[in-house]
Structures are given as structure tokens and as C-alpha cells.
Short mmCIF file of C-alpha atoms in Angstrom, two decimals:
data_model
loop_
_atom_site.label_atom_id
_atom_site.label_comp_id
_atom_site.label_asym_id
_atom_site.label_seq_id
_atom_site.Cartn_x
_atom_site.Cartn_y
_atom_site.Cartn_z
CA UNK A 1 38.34 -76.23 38.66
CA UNK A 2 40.33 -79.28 38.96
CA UNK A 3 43.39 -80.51 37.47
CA UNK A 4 42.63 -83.83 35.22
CA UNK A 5 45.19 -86.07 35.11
CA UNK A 6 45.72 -89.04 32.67
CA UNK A 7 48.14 -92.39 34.53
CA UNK A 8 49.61 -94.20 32.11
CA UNK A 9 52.03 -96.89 33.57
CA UNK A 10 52.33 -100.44 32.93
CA UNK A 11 53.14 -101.85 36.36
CA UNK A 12 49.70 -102.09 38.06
CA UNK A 13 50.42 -101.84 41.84
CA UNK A 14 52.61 -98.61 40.85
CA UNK A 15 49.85 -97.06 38.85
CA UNK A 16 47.18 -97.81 41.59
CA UNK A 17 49.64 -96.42 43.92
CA UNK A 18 50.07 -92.76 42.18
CA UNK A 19 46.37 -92.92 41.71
CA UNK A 20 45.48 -93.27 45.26
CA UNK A 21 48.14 -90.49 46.38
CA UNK A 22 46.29 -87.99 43.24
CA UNK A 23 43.05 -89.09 44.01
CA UNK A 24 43.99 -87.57 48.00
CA UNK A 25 44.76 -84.35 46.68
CA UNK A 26 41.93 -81.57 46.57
CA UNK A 27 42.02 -79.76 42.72
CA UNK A 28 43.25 -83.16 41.49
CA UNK A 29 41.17 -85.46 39.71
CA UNK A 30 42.84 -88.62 38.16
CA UNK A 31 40.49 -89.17 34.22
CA UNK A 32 42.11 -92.08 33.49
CA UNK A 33 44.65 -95.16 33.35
CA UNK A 34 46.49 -96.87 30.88
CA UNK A 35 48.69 -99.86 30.94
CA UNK A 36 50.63 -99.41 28.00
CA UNK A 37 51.15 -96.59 25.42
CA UNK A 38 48.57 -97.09 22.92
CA UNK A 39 45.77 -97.09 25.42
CA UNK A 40 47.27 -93.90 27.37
CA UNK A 41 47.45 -92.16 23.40
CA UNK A 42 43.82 -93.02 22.90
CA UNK A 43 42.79 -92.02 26.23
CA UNK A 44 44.51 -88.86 25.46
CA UNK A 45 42.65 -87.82 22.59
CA UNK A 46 38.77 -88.80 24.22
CA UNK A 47 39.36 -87.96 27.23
CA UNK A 48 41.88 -84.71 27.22
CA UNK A 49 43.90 -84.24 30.48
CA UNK A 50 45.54 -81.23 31.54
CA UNK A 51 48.25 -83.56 32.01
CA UNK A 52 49.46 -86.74 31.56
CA UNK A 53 52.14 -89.14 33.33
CA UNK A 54 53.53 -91.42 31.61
CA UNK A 55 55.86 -94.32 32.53
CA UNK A 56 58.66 -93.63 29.51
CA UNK A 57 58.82 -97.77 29.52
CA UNK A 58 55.79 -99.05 28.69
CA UNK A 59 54.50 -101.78 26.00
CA UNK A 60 53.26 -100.86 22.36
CA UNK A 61 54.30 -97.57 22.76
CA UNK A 62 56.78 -96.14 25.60
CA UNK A 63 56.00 -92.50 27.39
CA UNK A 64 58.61 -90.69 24.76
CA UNK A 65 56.91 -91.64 21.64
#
């Protein structure tokens, strides 16, 4: 079973970046992206990762809150 894993970062070329490194690993399947906190909180609740990493500096709502 894998591990799903929720991105959530607002810098595109960084996000794609952690995606592709995930996305290399076997058990590890990336669910999702977000580019700023709202989306990654929806995402969140339809799509429910094992875990999620978040950027703590994000727009609309940063990776504390």
C-alpha cells in the first residue's frame, strides 16, 4: 500500500521539483498539489493524504494555520 502524499507549495518550479523526486520513490504516490493554503485545506479534506507538506509561507492561508 502506498503512502499518499498531498504538495502544497506556492513556488511552482519547487513544488514540481519535490513532486518529481516523490513521484521516483516506490510506496510513494504524490494525490495532489496546491499553490496556496486554501486549495491544499480543500484538497485535504476530498482527497485525504497520509500526509501532507506544506510550504509554512504560502498565500490565503500559510502551512501553520
Amino acid at each position: 500500500m502506498a503512502i499518499r502524499i498531498l504538495v502544497a507549495d506556492d513556488h511552482e518550479l519547487l513544488r514540481s521539483g519535490i513532486i518529481a523526486i516523490l513521484n521516483n520513490e516506490p510506496g510513494i504516490q504524490v494525490i495532489g498539489e496546491a499553490d496556496n493554503g486554501e486549495e491544499a485545506v480543500c484538497l485535504t479534506s476530498s482527497e485525504r493524504p497520509d500526509i501532507a507538506l506544506l510550504d509554512i509561507n504560502m498565500p490565503k492561508l500559510n502551512g501553520l494555520q
